Amino acid sequence: LGAHESVSGGLHLAFERIESVGGESLQIFTRNQRQWNPAALTEAEVEIEEAYVTTRSLPWGLRLKLGKFLSGFGRINEQHAHYWDFAEIPLVYRFFFGQEGLGEKGVQLSWVAPTDFYLAFGVESLQGENESSFGTGSFHLIDADTEEEIELEDVSLPNLWTFYGKTSVDLGDNLVLLAGASFATGKARKDGFESEEEPHGFAGDTNIFGVDFTAKYTIDSYRYILFQAEYLHRNMDGTRYEVHADGHHDDHGEHEDEHGEDDHGEEEHDHGAFEVEPASLEKKQSGLYAKLVCRFHRFWRFGARWDWLNRNRLVLDGEETELADNLNRYSFMLDFNPTEFSRIRLQYNIN
């Protein structure tokens, strides 16, 4: 049984409409063949998680990846959500990169060393549009004290560079150890001027360092015990622009003449710009996760994960501000995998 459902108003509405008539599956046509000039798809309606090409025959152990992809930073970042052992990405990843991790458009060059054990290094040149730690937007602001214009142009691309090294060693027939180190650096632009709660923006630099360790003991063809941990540290250094109490800049009652100048012959400021109070800002934040997962049956697994945000230091205009730190979350899961393509999971979090 099938039905045609309209995508008028946005593709996302098709899901609501198919549910309203009791439909269990949905096939989306992004174009209507009866229209001469269909509307263009926007990123608000359709987002590509990954779309890239990789080389297969470069010499000297090199490989090139081009397109949009999940960065090789860290251990878990390259994994898609359906591969995670828990329903949510670790807290430190969500805090630094967002719920979907670090996924960017760019180029990745990796090299596998000709050694007896696995050893690989990689470098990535990325757009750096991640809103949690980086960003590329421009600001047009007014200093609330001096009334001078503050013009910050778009960040030059590529904005984000990542570097990583990964290795693994087999200890006997059952135990494998994996370890890695990663570094990401780029410009940061945060536009929170329209926020209802503490409206502000930020422009500066971001550096993120991470290390990871994994140990997997294989019992037989399907049973195993896995331990994995990652530690990430972020340093952001720049200027915070807090919106002045008056909000948008005004002309204090002056009038423009026919040349766009006020009564005193000075050019008017942009009325759309925000009046802000600039202040130096430095943030040092870090956290980790550690998880233990056991597959004890062909269809069953259980696991536990500890998330810890242990440092949240902020220095604003030379004065240190006390922020919440030592934040913990404990997660416990039990999942049933009846087939290769299905999973039923029960998870309980303690925050």
PDB file of N, CA and C in Angstrom, residues 217-272:
ATOM      1  N   TYR A 217      40.058  -7.524  23.681  1.00  0.00           N
ATOM      2  CA  TYR A 217      40.397  -8.923  23.887  1.00  0.00           C
ATOM      3  C   TYR A 217      39.304  -9.785  23.265  1.00  0.00           C
ATOM      4  N   THR A 218      39.681 -10.560  22.276  1.00  0.00           N
ATOM      5  CA  THR A 218      38.741 -11.421  21.563  1.00  0.00           C
ATOM      6  C   THR A 218      38.727 -12.802  22.199  1.00  0.00           C
ATOM      7  N   ILE A 219      37.544 -13.234  22.629  1.00  0.00           N
ATOM      8  CA  ILE A 219      37.397 -14.538  23.282  1.00  0.00           C
ATOM      9  C   ILE A 219      37.224 -15.635  22.239  1.00  0.00           C
ATOM     10  N   ASP A 220      36.321 -15.410  21.290  1.00  0.00           N
ATOM     11  CA  ASP A 220      36.135 -16.341  20.178  1.00  0.00           C
ATOM     12  C   ASP A 220      35.598 -15.551  18.995  1.00  0.00           C
ATOM     13  N   SER A 221      34.919 -16.201  18.072  1.00  0.00           N
ATOM     14  CA  SER A 221      34.518 -15.542  16.824  1.00  0.00           C
ATOM     15  C   SER A 221      33.530 -14.410  17.022  1.00  0.00           C
ATOM     16  N   TYR A 222      32.798 -14.356  18.148  1.00  0.00           N
ATOM     17  CA  TYR A 222      31.849 -13.256  18.342  1.00  0.00           C
ATOM     18  C   TYR A 222      31.911 -12.639  19.728  1.00  0.00           C
ATOM     19  N   ARG A 223      32.521 -13.292  20.689  1.00  0.00           N
ATOM     20  CA  ARG A 223      32.599 -12.718  22.036  1.00  0.00           C
ATOM     21  C   ARG A 223      33.891 -11.922  22.200  1.00  0.00           C
ATOM     22  N   TYR A 224      33.768 -10.769  22.865  1.00  0.00           N
ATOM     23  CA  TYR A 224      34.942  -9.933  23.102  1.00  0.00           C
ATOM     24  C   TYR A 224      34.703  -9.010  24.289  1.00  0.00           C
ATOM     25  N   ILE A 225      35.802  -8.428  24.784  1.00  0.00           N
ATOM     26  CA  ILE A 225      35.759  -7.392  25.815  1.00  0.00           C
ATOM     27  C   ILE A 225      36.552  -6.203  25.280  1.00  0.00           C
ATOM     28  N   LEU A 226      35.954  -5.006  25.318  1.00  0.00           N
ATOM     29  CA  LEU A 226      36.572  -3.805  24.755  1.00  0.00           C
ATOM     30  C   LEU A 226      36.665  -2.714  25.810  1.00  0.00           C
ATOM     31  N   PHE A 227      37.856  -2.123  25.937  1.00  0.00           N
ATOM     32  CA  PHE A 227      38.028  -0.935  26.766  1.00  0.00           C
ATOM     33  C   PHE A 227      38.550   0.179  25.873  1.00  0.00           C
ATOM     34  N   GLN A 228      37.950   1.377  26.012  1.00  0.00           N
ATOM     35  CA  GLN A 228      38.371   2.515  25.193  1.00  0.00           C
ATOM     36  C   GLN A 228      38.272   3.793  26.012  1.00  0.00           C
ATOM     37  N   ALA A 229      39.264   4.679  25.826  1.00  0.00           N
ATOM     38  CA  ALA A 229      39.262   5.960  26.532  1.00  0.00           C
ATOM     39  C   ALA A 229      39.872   7.017  25.626  1.00  0.00           C
ATOM     40  N   GLU A 230      39.357   8.260  25.755  1.00  0.00           N
ATOM     41  CA  GLU A 230      39.909   9.413  25.026  1.00  0.00           C
ATOM     42  C   GLU A 230      39.909  10.623  25.958  1.00  0.00           C
ATOM     43  N   TYR A 231      40.978  11.409  25.825  1.00  0.00           N
ATOM     44  CA  TYR A 231      41.089  12.659  26.571  1.00  0.00           C
ATOM     45  C   TYR A 231      41.287  13.793  25.577  1.00  0.00           C
ATOM     46  N   LEU A 232      40.496  14.881  25.707  1.00  0.00           N
ATOM     47  CA  LEU A 232      40.589  16.037  24.816  1.00  0.00           C
ATOM     48  C   LEU A 232      40.757  17.309  25.636  1.00  0.00           C
ATOM     49  N   HIS A 233      41.593  18.214  25.115  1.00  0.00           N
ATOM     50  CA  HIS A 233      41.802  19.516  25.753  1.00  0.00           C
ATOM     51  C   HIS A 233      41.647  20.607  24.700  1.00  0.00           C
ATOM     52  N   ARG A 234      40.921  21.663  25.033  1.00  0.00           N
ATOM     53  CA  ARG A 234      40.685  22.775  24.107  1.00  0.00           C
ATOM     54  C   ARG A 234      41.120  24.087  24.735  1.00  0.00           C
ATOM     55  N   ASN A 235      41.825  24.880  23.924  1.00  0.00           N
ATOM     56  CA  ASN A 235      42.219  26.225  24.334  1.00  0.00           C
ATOM     57  C   ASN A 235      41.699  27.222  23.304  1.00  0.00           C
ATOM     58  N   MET A 236      40.889  28.181  23.725  1.00  0.00           N
ATOM     59  CA  MET A 236      40.365  29.236  22.865  1.00  0.00           C
ATOM     60  C   MET A 236      40.853  30.577  23.393  1.00  0.00           C
ATOM     61  N   ASP A 237      41.444  31.367  22.498  1.00  0.00           N
ATOM     62  CA  ASP A 237      42.047  32.635  22.909  1.00  0.00           C
ATOM     63  C   ASP A 237      41.641  33.718  21.907  1.00  0.00           C
ATOM     64  N   GLY A 238      41.022  34.791  22.378  1.00  0.00           N
ATOM     65  CA  GLY A 238      40.598  35.844  21.460  1.00  0.00           C
ATOM     66  C   GLY A 238      39.860  36.957  22.168  1.00  0.00           C
ATOM     67  N   THR A 239      38.839  37.476  21.498  1.00  0.00           N
ATOM     68  CA  THR A 239      38.071  38.609  22.024  1.00  0.00           C
ATOM     69  C   THR A 239      36.592  38.256  22.072  1.00  0.00           C
ATOM     70  N   ARG A 240      35.977  38.530  23.193  1.00  0.00           N
ATOM     71  CA  ARG A 240      34.537  38.351  23.356  1.00  0.00           C
ATOM     72  C   ARG A 240      33.874  39.708  23.157  1.00  0.00           C
ATOM     73  N   TYR A 241      32.812  39.742  22.374  1.00  0.00           N
ATOM     74  CA  TYR A 241      32.071  40.968  22.109  1.00  0.00           C
ATOM     75  C   TYR A 241      30.674  40.827  22.734  1.00  0.00           C
ATOM     76  N   GLU A 242      30.516  41.399  23.920  1.00  0.00           N
ATOM     77  CA  GLU A 242      29.233  41.319  24.615  1.00  0.00           C
ATOM     78  C   GLU A 242      28.341  42.470  24.177  1.00  0.00           C
ATOM     79  N   VAL A 243      27.113  42.148  23.802  1.00  0.00           N
ATOM     80  CA  VAL A 243      26.185  43.162  23.322  1.00  0.00           C
ATOM     81  C   VAL A 243      25.848  44.137  24.447  1.00  0.00           C
ATOM     82  N   HIS A 244      25.983  45.425  24.132  1.00  0.00           N
ATOM     83  CA  HIS A 244      25.678  46.482  25.092  1.00  0.00           C
ATOM     84  C   HIS A 244      24.195  46.459  25.425  1.00  0.00           C
ATOM     85  N   ALA A 245      23.865  46.996  26.588  1.00  0.00           N
ATOM     86  CA  ALA A 245      22.465  46.989  27.045  1.00  0.00           C
ATOM     87  C   ALA A 245      21.524  47.638  26.044  1.00  0.00           C
ATOM     88  N   ASP A 246      22.016  48.632  25.266  1.00  0.00           N
ATOM     89  CA  ASP A 246      21.165  49.313  24.290  1.00  0.00           C
ATOM     90  C   ASP A 246      20.944  48.497  23.030  1.00  0.00           C
ATOM     91  N   GLY A 247      21.686  47.388  22.874  1.00  0.00           N
ATOM     92  CA  GLY A 247      21.479  46.526  21.703  1.00  0.00           C
ATOM     93  C   GLY A 247      22.038  47.100  20.433  1.00  0.00           C
ATOM     94  N   HIS A 248      21.171  47.384  19.445  1.00  0.00           N
ATOM     95  CA  HIS A 248      21.613  47.921  18.169  1.00  0.00           C
ATOM     96  C   HIS A 248      22.041  49.381  18.311  1.00  0.00           C
ATOM     97  N   HIS A 249      22.986  49.761  17.473  1.00  0.00           N
ATOM     98  CA  HIS A 249      23.457  51.147  17.478  1.00  0.00           C
ATOM     99  C   HIS A 249      22.358  52.076  16.960  1.00  0.00           C
ATOM    100  N   ASP A 250      22.252  53.249  17.587  1.00  0.00           N
ATOM    101  CA  ASP A 250      21.327  54.251  17.050  1.00  0.00           C
ATOM    102  C   ASP A 250      22.092  55.559  16.823  1.00  0.00           C
ATOM    103  N   ASP A 251      21.435  56.527  16.193  1.00  0.00           N
ATOM    104  CA  ASP A 251      22.157  57.758  15.796  1.00  0.00           C
ATOM    105  C   ASP A 251      21.972  58.903  16.787  1.00  0.00           C
ATOM    106  N   HIS A 252      21.446  58.579  18.021  1.00  0.00           N
ATOM    107  CA  HIS A 252      21.286  59.584  19.074  1.00  0.00           C
ATOM    108  C   HIS A 252      20.482  60.800  18.589  1.00  0.00           C
ATOM    109  N   GLY A 253      19.515  60.573  17.703  1.00  0.00           N
ATOM    110  CA  GLY A 253      18.624  61.647  17.301  1.00  0.00           C
ATOM    111  C   GLY A 253      19.125  62.483  16.165  1.00  0.00           C
ATOM    112  N   GLU A 254      20.342  62.236  15.659  1.00  0.00           N
ATOM    113  CA  GLU A 254      20.853  63.033  14.551  1.00  0.00           C
ATOM    114  C   GLU A 254      20.139  62.627  13.260  1.00  0.00           C
ATOM    115  N   HIS A 255      20.138  63.559  12.284  1.00  0.00           N
ATOM    116  CA  HIS A 255      19.456  63.299  11.026  1.00  0.00           C
ATOM    117  C   HIS A 255      20.461  63.270   9.881  1.00  0.00           C
ATOM    118  N   GLU A 256      20.159  62.453   8.903  1.00  0.00           N
ATOM    119  CA  GLU A 256      21.039  62.333   7.748  1.00  0.00           C
ATOM    120  C   GLU A 256      20.690  63.404   6.718  1.00  0.00           C
ATOM    121  N   ASP A 257      21.729  63.891   6.011  1.00  0.00           N
ATOM    122  CA  ASP A 257      21.454  64.757   4.881  1.00  0.00           C
ATOM    123  C   ASP A 257      21.387  63.912   3.624  1.00  0.00           C
ATOM    124  N   GLU A 258      21.307  64.527   2.466  1.00  0.00           N
ATOM    125  CA  GLU A 258      21.110  63.788   1.224  1.00  0.00           C
ATOM    126  C   GLU A 258      22.326  62.947   0.853  1.00  0.00           C
ATOM    127  N   HIS A 259      23.472  63.165   1.496  1.00  0.00           N
ATOM    128  CA  HIS A 259      24.659  62.389   1.198  1.00  0.00           C
ATOM    129  C   HIS A 259      24.885  61.278   2.225  1.00  0.00           C
ATOM    130  N   GLY A 260      23.920  61.048   3.080  1.00  0.00           N
ATOM    131  CA  GLY A 260      24.058  59.984   4.074  1.00  0.00           C
ATOM    132  C   GLY A 260      24.886  60.404   5.263  1.00  0.00           C
ATOM    133  N   GLU A 261      25.071  61.714   5.509  1.00  0.00           N
ATOM    134  CA  GLU A 261      25.841  62.186   6.643  1.00  0.00           C
ATOM    135  C   GLU A 261      24.911  62.861   7.636  1.00  0.00           C
ATOM    136  N   ASP A 262      25.355  62.883   8.900  1.00  0.00           N
ATOM    137  CA  ASP A 262      24.494  63.502   9.900  1.00  0.00           C
ATOM    138  C   ASP A 262      24.737  65.016   9.918  1.00  0.00           C
ATOM    139  N   ASP A 263      24.080  65.694  10.858  1.00  0.00           N
ATOM    140  CA  ASP A 263      24.130  67.154  10.903  1.00  0.00           C
ATOM    141  C   ASP A 263      25.534  67.698  11.144  1.00  0.00           C
ATOM    142  N   HIS A 264      26.434  66.864  11.658  1.00  0.00           N
ATOM    143  CA  HIS A 264      27.776  67.314  11.949  1.00  0.00           C
ATOM    144  C   HIS A 264      28.748  66.937  10.844  1.00  0.00           C
ATOM    145  N   GLY A 265      28.235  66.407   9.736  1.00  0.00           N
ATOM    146  CA  GLY A 265      29.075  66.075   8.600  1.00  0.00           C
ATOM    147  C   GLY A 265      29.794  64.755   8.732  1.00  0.00           C
ATOM    148  N   GLU A 266      29.484  63.953   9.765  1.00  0.00           N
ATOM    149  CA  GLU A 266      30.140  62.670   9.925  1.00  0.00           C
ATOM    150  C   GLU A 266      29.237  61.578   9.376  1.00  0.00           C
ATOM    151  N   GLU A 267      29.878  60.532   8.811  1.00  0.00           N
ATOM    152  CA  GLU A 267      29.108  59.436   8.231  1.00  0.00           C
ATOM    153  C   GLU A 267      28.407  58.675   9.332  1.00  0.00           C
ATOM    154  N   GLU A 268      27.208  58.268   9.023  1.00  0.00           N
ATOM    155  CA  GLU A 268      26.422  57.479   9.967  1.00  0.00           C
ATOM    156  C   GLU A 268      26.944  56.057  10.048  1.00  0.00           C
ATOM    157  N   HIS A 269      26.854  55.470  11.230  1.00  0.00           N
ATOM    158  CA  HIS A 269      27.154  54.060  11.393  1.00  0.00           C
ATOM    159  C   HIS A 269      25.995  53.221  10.864  1.00  0.00           C
ATOM    160  N   ASP A 270      26.297  51.966  10.571  1.00  0.00           N
ATOM    161  CA  ASP A 270      25.272  51.018  10.130  1.00  0.00           C
ATOM    162  C   ASP A 270      24.292  50.777  11.272  1.00  0.00           C
ATOM    163  N   HIS A 271      23.010  51.047  11.033  1.00  0.00           N
ATOM    164  CA  HIS A 271      21.997  50.861  12.077  1.00  0.00           C
ATOM    165  C   HIS A 271      21.788  49.395  12.412  1.00  0.00           C
ATOM    166  N   GLY A 272      22.215  48.462  11.515  1.00  0.00           N
ATOM    167  CA  GLY A 272      22.037  47.043  11.790  1.00  0.00           C
ATOM    168  C   GLY A 272      23.136  46.466  12.658  1.00  0.00           C
TER     169      GLY A 272
END
